[in-house]
Amino acid sequence: MSKIKNKTKIINDPIYGFIIIESPLILKIIDHPYFQRLRRISQTALTYLVYPGATHTRFHHALGAMHLTQKAIEILRRKGIEITWTEEEATLAAILLHDIGHGPFSHTLEHSLLPVRHEHLSLLIMEKLNIEFEYALSTAIRIFRDQYPKRFLHQLVSGQLDMDRLDYLRRDSFYTGVHEGMVNSERLITMLHVHENELVIESKGIYSVEKFLIARRLMYWQVYLHKTVLSAEFLLQKIFERARQRYRDGYKIQAGRSLEALLRKDINIETLRNDPVWLSIFLSLDDTDIWSAVKQWYYDPDPVLSSLCIRLLDRNLLKIKLTDKEISHDYITKLRRIVRTALALNNGEEEYLVFAGKVENKAYDQSQKSIKLLISSGECIPIEEHPDFLRIEALTELKERNFICYPAIEGLFDGKSLNISTTI
């Protein structure tokens, strides 16, 4: 099927320059209120509290990932891979909508508002749009679900070296100013090929892949899992945990109608499928609703909810310690008891201020489908089997760090009564 000639839309992107859109379907998706909502959802949540420039949105990222997918398809066609215009349009639609299921503050509140992964929400929204668009997204949904015969198209959308990751690493690096995350997306895309229906990298691109994996690892430790970013994001989660508990205890707290509805009722994936009203309620929310609620709860009569909101809005965050050692239950209990006494809290309220857990970082997951290299013999091998692959343990092994958050209380954590760094 030949490409339909249309009026061209040009978007000026700070990373790639001009992004050219020629498909009426793609323009229709971008203009839809569900997609425009992504303008009001931050890409990196509260990261801007550490890196002030990180105020970019899911809207930016979705357009960038689509642009890279378009470039990848052009490269594959030049190498003799048959991709029809219909397949290209469907793949662009799939990558454009891959994050449509994100709620306010992206990953930070992913399970605080709804206990549903954003990928599952994206699929529900795509199916809803498909009906609205008279089933023009049917092929895009098949590609998104990895049910289309040309499986390499799905790998452009979702995989260990997909266009989603290529864009967010480069974009997040740009807006945070953390240059260690910069990747040469043009070089990587130029090295793409297809072998036996799989997306592969030509072997001469091995070093670019290594740089990509190292950049991903560094961005996680320096940006996404930066300890101050973690403290802020856990604090926001605790705010909603407390607000939900207050609703369940029968208290009236101020919130917009949509947000209050989600806090009052437990919603699962089946509820969303069977009652489309709940999906519409979720889609009416964005970051502004969350900030509005937090600003109202700043003055809430509940001292716990109020103090949590004051801390976030005034950037008086909880202290956080990261350690490779396991944090014992006895240690957490002791610390909670000290905080409860020092702040005159009711029993149980200290759990919103003192809590522990773990974070994970794995740049390359060998349990998933490997990144394949196309070598000179015409064969394909997993990149980790290539003799030139940089075998850095941190790239392929899951790295876990334990954390504990607690309020700074003068005189308590100065090494005289309880030393955080030595008693874990």
Short mmCIF file of C-alpha atoms in Angstrom, two decimals:
data_model
loop_
_atom_site.label_atom_id
_atom_site.label_comp_id
_atom_site.label_asym_id
_atom_site.label_seq_id
_atom_site.Cartn_x
_atom_site.Cartn_y
_atom_site.Cartn_z
CA MET A 1 0.00 0.00 0.00
CA SER A 2 1.46 3.34 -0.98
CA LYS A 3 1.85 6.26 1.33
CA ILE A 4 -1.01 8.74 1.30
CA LYS A 5 0.03 12.32 0.63
CA ASN A 6 -1.17 14.71 3.31
CA LYS A 7 -0.50 18.08 4.75
CA THR A 8 2.75 17.88 6.74
CA LYS A 9 2.94 18.82 10.43
CA ILE A 10 6.33 19.89 11.79
CA ILE A 11 7.20 19.96 15.50
CA ASN A 12 10.45 21.55 16.68
CA ASP A 13 12.07 19.30 19.28
CA PRO A 14 15.06 20.52 21.35
CA ILE A 15 16.80 17.13 21.02
CA TYR A 16 16.27 16.12 17.38
CA GLY A 17 15.23 19.32 15.65
CA PHE A 18 12.25 19.01 13.33
CA ILE A 19 9.91 16.05 13.83
CA ILE A 20 7.84 15.59 10.68
CA ILE A 21 4.36 14.06 10.85
CA GLU A 22 2.48 13.18 7.66
CA SER A 23 -0.09 10.63 8.81
CA PRO A 24 -3.66 11.84 9.49
CA LEU A 25 -4.03 9.01 12.03
CA ILE A 26 -0.93 10.08 13.96
CA LEU A 27 -2.12 13.69 13.97
CA LYS A 28 -5.51 12.53 15.19
CA ILE A 29 -3.88 10.66 18.08
CA ILE A 30 -1.73 13.65 19.04
CA ASP A 31 -4.72 16.00 18.98
CA HIS A 32 -6.85 13.69 21.14
CA PRO A 33 -7.48 14.86 24.75
CA TYR A 34 -6.02 11.62 26.13
CA PHE A 35 -2.70 12.34 24.44
CA GLN A 36 -2.78 16.07 25.15
CA ARG A 37 -3.10 15.09 28.82
CA LEU A 38 0.52 13.88 28.62
CA ARG A 39 1.58 17.54 28.42
CA ARG A 40 0.53 17.76 32.08
CA ILE A 41 2.32 14.61 33.29
CA SER A 42 5.99 14.94 34.18
CA GLN A 43 8.41 12.53 32.57
CA THR A 44 10.68 12.24 35.59
CA ALA A 45 8.22 13.08 38.39
CA LEU A 46 9.98 14.96 41.24
CA THR A 47 13.48 14.73 39.78
CA TYR A 48 13.43 18.50 39.23
CA LEU A 49 13.84 18.92 43.01
CA VAL A 50 17.42 17.77 42.44
CA TYR A 51 17.94 18.71 38.77
CA PRO A 52 15.90 21.93 38.24
CA GLY A 53 15.80 21.56 34.45
CA ALA A 54 13.99 18.21 34.55
CA THR A 55 10.53 19.62 33.92
CA HIS A 56 9.89 17.85 30.60
CA THR A 57 6.75 15.78 30.09
CA ARG A 58 5.49 12.44 28.80
CA PHE A 59 4.27 14.37 25.75
CA HIS A 60 7.86 15.30 24.85
CA HIS A 61 9.05 11.73 25.33
CA ALA A 62 6.27 10.09 23.30
CA LEU A 63 6.96 12.35 20.32
CA GLY A 64 10.70 11.72 20.59
CA ALA A 65 10.27 7.93 20.72
CA MET A 66 7.98 8.13 17.69
CA HIS A 67 10.57 10.18 15.80
CA LEU A 68 13.32 7.62 16.52
CA THR A 69 11.02 4.81 15.41
CA GLN A 70 10.40 6.65 12.15
CA LYS A 71 14.17 6.96 11.60
CA ALA A 72 14.71 3.28 12.43
CA ILE A 73 12.11 2.22 9.88
CA GLU A 74 13.81 4.37 7.24
CA ILE A 75 17.14 2.66 7.96
CA LEU A 76 15.64 -0.83 7.84
CA ARG A 77 13.97 -0.09 4.50
CA ARG A 78 17.29 1.02 3.04
CA LYS A 79 18.69 -2.37 4.06
CA GLY A 80 16.00 -4.18 2.12
CA ILE A 81 13.56 -4.91 4.95
CA GLU A 82 9.99 -4.71 3.68
CA ILE A 83 7.83 -2.47 5.84
CA THR A 84 4.63 -1.16 4.27
CA TRP A 85 3.27 2.31 4.92
CA THR A 86 0.38 0.73 6.87
CA GLU A 87 2.87 -1.14 9.08
CA GLU A 88 4.94 2.00 9.59
CA GLU A 89 1.89 4.01 10.60
CA ALA A 90 0.77 1.26 13.00
CA THR A 91 4.23 1.04 14.59
CA LEU A 92 4.38 4.81 15.01
CA ALA A 93 0.93 4.74 16.62
CA ALA A 94 2.03 1.95 18.98
CA ILE A 95 5.15 3.79 20.18
CA LEU A 96 3.27 7.07 20.40
CA LEU A 97 0.71 5.46 22.72
CA HIS A 98 3.08 3.23 24.68
CA ASP A 99 2.98 5.57 27.72
CA ILE A 100 -0.61 6.78 27.40
CA GLY A 101 -1.48 4.77 30.53
CA HIS A 102 0.79 6.77 32.81
CA GLY A 103 -0.98 8.62 35.58
CA PRO A 104 0.10 11.73 37.48
CA PHE A 105 3.81 11.82 38.26
CA SER A 106 4.44 8.78 36.07
CA HIS A 107 6.06 5.86 37.93
CA THR A 108 5.98 7.56 41.33
CA LEU A 109 2.22 7.17 41.85
CA GLU A 110 1.77 4.20 39.52
CA HIS A 111 0.42 1.97 42.29
CA SER A 112 -0.78 4.68 44.68
CA LEU A 113 -3.82 5.71 42.65
CA LEU A 114 -4.52 2.42 40.87
CA PRO A 115 -2.91 -0.98 41.54
CA VAL A 116 -2.49 -1.48 37.79
CA ARG A 117 0.69 -1.32 35.69
CA HIS A 118 0.76 1.54 33.21
CA GLU A 119 1.34 -0.90 30.31
CA HIS A 120 -2.02 -2.54 31.03
CA LEU A 121 -3.68 0.86 31.22
CA SER A 122 -2.07 1.85 27.92
CA LEU A 123 -3.58 -1.21 26.25
CA LEU A 124 -7.05 -0.46 27.68
CA ILE A 125 -6.83 3.12 26.42
CA MET A 126 -5.62 1.99 22.99
CA GLU A 127 -8.58 -0.39 22.74
CA LYS A 128 -10.95 2.42 23.69
CA LEU A 129 -9.40 4.74 21.10
CA ASN A 130 -9.54 1.96 18.52
CA ILE A 131 -13.32 1.89 18.77
CA GLU A 132 -13.48 5.69 18.61
CA PHE A 133 -11.21 5.70 15.53
CA GLU A 134 -13.29 3.01 13.77
CA TYR A 135 -10.67 0.29 14.37
CA ALA A 136 -7.81 2.18 12.74
CA LEU A 137 -5.54 1.10 15.63
CA SER A 138 -6.09 -2.65 15.30
CA THR A 139 -2.67 -3.31 13.76
CA ALA A 140 -0.99 -0.96 16.24
CA ILE A 141 -2.50 -2.96 19.11
CA ARG A 142 -1.28 -6.22 17.62
CA ILE A 143 2.24 -4.77 17.33
CA PHE A 144 2.04 -3.41 20.89
CA ARG A 145 0.97 -6.85 22.20
CA ASP A 146 3.63 -8.67 20.14
CA GLN A 147 0.98 -10.48 18.12
CA TYR A 148 1.95 -9.17 14.68
CA PRO A 149 3.86 -11.53 12.32
CA LYS A 150 6.74 -9.06 11.84
CA ARG A 151 7.89 -9.30 15.44
CA PHE A 152 10.80 -6.90 14.94
CA LEU A 153 8.23 -4.09 14.82
CA HIS A 154 7.26 -4.88 18.41
CA GLN A 155 10.95 -4.85 19.38
CA LEU A 156 11.20 -1.26 18.14
CA VAL A 157 8.44 -0.42 20.63
CA SER A 158 9.43 -2.68 23.53
CA GLY A 159 12.72 -4.46 24.09
CA GLN A 160 16.13 -4.10 25.70
CA LEU A 161 17.22 -1.72 22.95
CA ASP A 162 13.97 -0.08 21.92
CA MET A 163 13.18 3.46 20.81
CA ASP A 164 11.53 4.18 24.14
CA ARG A 165 14.80 3.67 26.04
CA LEU A 166 16.87 5.45 23.41
CA ASP A 167 14.73 8.55 23.73
CA TYR A 168 14.28 8.70 27.49
CA LEU A 169 18.00 8.28 28.16
CA ARG A 170 18.96 11.04 25.76
CA ARG A 171 16.06 13.30 26.74
CA ASP A 172 16.43 12.87 30.50
CA SER A 173 20.18 13.41 30.19
CA PHE A 174 19.55 16.63 28.25
CA TYR A 175 17.04 18.08 30.73
CA THR A 176 18.88 17.03 33.90
CA GLY A 177 22.30 18.03 32.58
CA VAL A 178 23.72 14.63 33.54
CA HIS A 179 25.91 14.05 30.50
CA GLU A 180 26.82 10.49 31.48
CA GLY A 181 23.40 9.48 30.17
CA MET A 182 23.98 10.76 26.64
CA VAL A 183 23.73 8.04 24.02
CA ASN A 184 24.43 8.20 20.30
CA SER A 185 20.95 7.26 19.15
CA GLU A 186 21.78 8.01 15.51
CA ARG A 187 24.68 5.55 15.52
CA LEU A 188 22.62 2.83 17.21
CA ILE A 189 19.72 3.25 14.81
CA THR A 190 22.09 3.16 11.82
CA MET A 191 23.39 -0.22 13.07
CA LEU A 192 19.91 -1.81 13.24
CA HIS A 193 19.05 -4.76 11.02
CA VAL A 194 16.58 -7.64 10.92
CA HIS A 195 17.60 -11.30 11.02
CA GLU A 196 15.06 -14.14 11.03
CA ASN A 197 12.29 -11.72 11.98
CA GLU A 198 14.27 -10.33 14.94
CA LEU A 199 15.65 -6.84 15.44
CA VAL A 200 19.44 -7.08 15.70
CA ILE A 201 22.51 -4.85 15.79
CA GLU A 202 25.34 -5.16 13.29
CA SER A 203 28.45 -6.31 15.15
CA LYS A 204 30.37 -3.10 14.47
CA GLY A 205 27.81 -1.36 16.70
CA ILE A 206 28.81 -3.37 19.77
CA TYR A 207 30.64 -0.48 21.41
CA SER A 208 27.66 1.83 20.92
CA VAL A 209 25.49 -0.77 22.65
CA GLU A 210 27.98 -0.98 25.52
CA LYS A 211 27.86 2.81 25.87
CA PHE A 212 24.05 2.63 25.88
CA LEU A 213 24.05 0.03 28.68
CA ILE A 214 26.60 1.94 30.75
CA ALA A 215 24.65 5.17 30.25
CA ARG A 216 21.48 3.44 31.41
CA ARG A 217 23.19 2.15 34.55
CA LEU A 218 24.66 5.57 35.37
CA MET A 219 21.35 7.37 34.79
CA TYR A 220 19.62 5.07 37.25
CA TRP A 221 22.11 5.72 40.03
CA GLN A 222 22.62 9.42 39.31
CA VAL A 223 19.07 10.43 38.37
CA TYR A 224 16.22 7.94 38.74
CA LEU A 225 17.57 6.41 42.00
CA HIS A 226 19.31 9.51 43.31
CA LYS A 227 18.73 9.42 47.06
CA THR A 228 17.06 12.84 47.26
CA VAL A 229 14.79 12.01 44.33
CA LEU A 230 13.86 8.76 46.11
CA SER A 231 13.12 10.63 49.34
CA ALA A 232 10.79 13.05 47.55
CA GLU A 233 8.98 10.32 45.63
CA PHE A 234 8.52 8.09 48.69
CA LEU A 235 7.20 11.11 50.55
CA LEU A 236 4.56 11.71 47.86
CA GLN A 237 3.56 8.04 48.05
CA LYS A 238 3.21 8.31 51.83
CA ILE A 239 1.00 11.39 51.41
CA PHE A 240 -1.45 9.35 49.34
CA GLU A 241 -1.17 6.36 51.63
CA ARG A 242 -2.18 8.60 54.53
CA ALA A 243 -4.94 10.35 52.57
CA ARG A 244 -6.46 7.01 51.56
CA GLN A 245 -6.38 5.83 55.18
CA ARG A 246 -8.10 9.02 56.31
CA TYR A 247 -10.89 8.46 53.81
CA ARG A 248 -11.30 4.85 54.96
CA ASP A 249 -11.46 6.02 58.57
CA GLY A 250 -14.43 8.19 57.63
CA TYR A 251 -12.79 11.60 57.66
CA LYS A 252 -13.63 14.26 55.09
CA ILE A 253 -10.58 15.75 53.39
CA GLN A 254 -10.45 18.17 50.50
CA ALA A 255 -9.80 16.75 47.02
CA GLY A 256 -11.13 17.04 43.49
CA ARG A 257 -14.02 14.72 42.61
CA SER A 258 -11.98 12.37 40.41
CA LEU A 259 -9.12 12.06 42.88
CA GLU A 260 -11.49 11.54 45.79
CA ALA A 261 -13.30 8.80 43.88
CA LEU A 262 -10.05 6.86 43.33
CA LEU A 263 -9.00 7.29 46.95
CA ARG A 264 -12.32 6.03 48.27
CA LYS A 265 -12.65 2.92 46.10
CA ASP A 266 -10.31 0.02 45.34
CA ILE A 267 -10.10 -0.28 41.55
CA ASN A 268 -8.51 -3.21 39.73
CA ILE A 269 -8.02 -4.06 36.06
CA GLU A 270 -11.33 -5.92 35.87
CA THR A 271 -13.21 -2.91 37.22
CA LEU A 272 -11.60 -0.75 34.56
CA ARG A 273 -12.55 -3.21 31.81
CA ASN A 274 -16.14 -3.66 32.96
CA ASP A 275 -16.95 -0.09 33.91
CA PRO A 276 -15.45 2.48 31.49
CA VAL A 277 -16.47 5.32 33.82
CA TRP A 278 -13.50 4.50 36.07
CA LEU A 279 -11.06 4.68 33.18
CA SER A 280 -12.48 8.10 32.29
CA ILE A 281 -12.07 9.21 35.91
CA PHE A 282 -8.43 8.13 35.85
CA LEU A 283 -7.82 9.87 32.53
CA SER A 284 -9.16 13.14 33.91
CA LEU A 285 -6.23 13.34 36.36
CA ASP A 286 -2.80 14.86 35.83
CA ASP A 287 -0.02 16.42 37.90
CA THR A 288 -2.03 19.59 38.56
CA ASP A 289 -4.71 17.60 40.42
CA ILE A 290 -2.07 16.12 42.68
CA TRP A 291 -0.43 19.45 43.46
CA SER A 292 -3.84 20.99 44.12
CA ALA A 293 -4.65 18.25 46.63
CA VAL A 294 -1.24 18.47 48.33
CA LYS A 295 -1.62 22.25 48.71
CA GLN A 296 -5.06 21.78 50.28
CA TRP A 297 -3.81 19.04 52.61
CA TYR A 298 -1.01 21.39 53.70
CA TYR A 299 -3.68 22.80 56.08
CA ASP A 300 -5.46 19.53 56.87
CA PRO A 301 -6.34 19.09 60.57
CA ASP A 302 -4.61 15.70 60.55
CA PRO A 303 -1.07 16.56 61.73
CA VAL A 304 0.49 13.60 59.90
CA LEU A 305 -1.02 14.37 56.49
CA SER A 306 -0.37 18.08 56.94
CA SER A 307 3.26 17.59 57.98
CA LEU A 308 3.96 15.29 55.02
CA CYS A 309 2.56 17.88 52.60
CA ILE A 310 4.47 20.71 54.26
CA ARG A 311 7.69 18.72 53.89
CA LEU A 312 7.12 18.14 50.18
CA LEU A 313 5.99 21.65 49.26
CA ASP A 314 8.76 23.29 51.29
CA ARG A 315 11.34 20.71 50.14
CA ASN A 316 12.07 19.77 53.73
CA LEU A 317 12.44 16.14 52.76
CA LEU A 318 13.03 13.11 54.92
CA LYS A 319 16.61 12.03 55.40
CA ILE A 320 17.49 8.90 53.46
CA LYS A 321 20.36 6.47 53.80
CA LEU A 322 21.29 3.93 51.14
CA THR A 323 23.29 0.89 52.14
CA ASP A 324 24.30 -2.50 50.79
CA LYS A 325 23.54 -3.99 54.20
CA GLU A 326 20.14 -5.37 55.09
CA ILE A 327 18.22 -3.11 57.48
CA SER A 328 16.93 -5.14 60.39
CA HIS A 329 13.34 -5.04 61.60
CA ASP A 330 14.59 -4.36 65.14
CA TYR A 331 16.51 -1.33 63.93
CA ILE A 332 13.46 0.11 62.15
CA THR A 333 11.30 -0.52 65.22
CA LYS A 334 13.82 1.23 67.48
CA LEU A 335 14.05 4.23 65.16
CA ARG A 336 10.26 4.48 64.91
CA ARG A 337 9.94 4.44 68.68
CA ILE A 338 12.43 7.29 69.01
CA VAL A 339 10.62 9.37 66.35
CA ARG A 340 7.20 8.67 67.88
CA THR A 341 8.39 9.91 71.27
CA ALA A 342 10.30 12.93 69.92
CA LEU A 343 7.37 14.14 67.80
CA ALA A 344 4.60 13.10 70.23
CA LEU A 345 2.88 10.93 67.62
CA ASN A 346 0.07 8.48 68.17
CA ASN A 347 0.96 4.82 67.89
CA GLY A 348 1.36 3.85 64.20
CA GLU A 349 1.70 7.40 62.86
CA GLU A 350 5.50 7.16 62.93
CA GLU A 351 5.31 4.59 60.10
CA TYR A 352 4.61 7.43 57.65
CA LEU A 353 7.89 9.08 58.65
CA VAL A 354 10.18 6.11 59.21
CA PHE A 355 10.15 3.39 56.58
CA ALA A 356 12.58 1.17 54.71
CA GLY A 357 12.78 -0.85 51.52
CA LYS A 358 15.06 -1.56 48.59
CA VAL A 359 15.71 -0.23 45.10
CA GLU A 360 17.06 -2.16 42.12
CA ASN A 361 19.24 -1.35 39.13
CA LYS A 362 19.97 -3.70 36.25
CA ALA A 363 21.24 -2.23 33.01
CA TYR A 364 20.97 -5.43 30.97
CA ASP A 365 18.60 -8.25 31.93
CA GLN A 366 19.81 -11.59 30.61
CA SER A 367 16.56 -13.24 31.69
CA GLN A 368 14.79 -11.25 28.96
CA LYS A 369 15.29 -11.54 25.20
CA SER A 370 18.95 -10.76 24.51
CA ILE A 371 20.26 -7.96 22.34
CA LYS A 372 21.49 -9.87 19.28
CA LEU A 373 24.57 -9.06 17.22
CA LEU A 374 24.71 -9.81 13.49
CA ILE A 375 28.29 -10.99 12.92
CA SER A 376 30.24 -11.16 9.65
CA SER A 377 29.39 -14.83 9.05
CA GLY A 378 25.71 -13.89 8.80
CA GLU A 379 24.89 -15.54 12.11
CA CYS A 380 23.37 -13.85 15.14
CA ILE A 381 24.63 -14.25 18.70
CA PRO A 382 23.58 -12.71 22.03
CA ILE A 383 25.75 -9.67 22.71
CA GLU A 384 27.04 -11.16 25.97
CA GLU A 385 28.61 -14.03 23.99
CA HIS A 386 30.70 -11.74 21.80
CA PRO A 387 34.39 -11.76 22.86
CA ASP A 388 34.59 -7.95 22.68
CA PHE A 389 31.59 -7.37 24.97
CA LEU A 390 32.65 -5.42 28.03
CA ARG A 391 31.86 -7.81 30.84
CA ILE A 392 31.10 -5.40 33.63
CA GLU A 393 29.34 -7.27 36.40
CA ALA A 394 27.19 -4.26 37.20
CA LEU A 395 25.69 -4.33 33.70
CA THR A 396 24.26 -7.85 33.86
CA GLU A 397 23.73 -8.52 37.56
CA LEU A 398 20.87 -7.10 39.59
CA LYS A 399 22.24 -4.48 41.97
CA GLU A 400 20.11 -3.89 45.05
CA ARG A 401 20.46 -1.21 47.68
CA ASN A 402 18.51 -0.97 50.88
CA PHE A 403 17.23 2.37 52.10
CA ILE A 404 15.71 3.87 55.20
CA CYS A 405 13.90 7.21 55.43
CA TYR A 406 13.47 9.17 58.65
CA PRO A 407 12.93 12.79 59.74
CA ALA A 408 15.87 14.94 60.75
CA ILE A 409 15.49 15.64 64.45
CA GLU A 410 18.18 17.79 66.00
CA GLY A 411 20.16 16.01 68.66
CA LEU A 412 18.80 12.56 67.97
CA PHE A 413 20.86 11.38 65.00
CA ASP A 414 24.19 12.98 65.75
CA GLY A 415 25.97 9.83 66.85
CA LYS A 416 25.09 10.21 70.56
CA SER A 417 21.78 8.37 70.70
CA LEU A 418 21.45 6.55 67.40
CA ASN A 419 24.00 6.60 64.63
CA ILE A 420 22.37 5.75 61.29
CA SER A 421 25.60 4.92 59.47
CA THR A 422 26.97 2.41 61.96
CA THR A 423 23.98 0.63 63.47
CA ILE A 424 22.34 -0.72 60.32
#
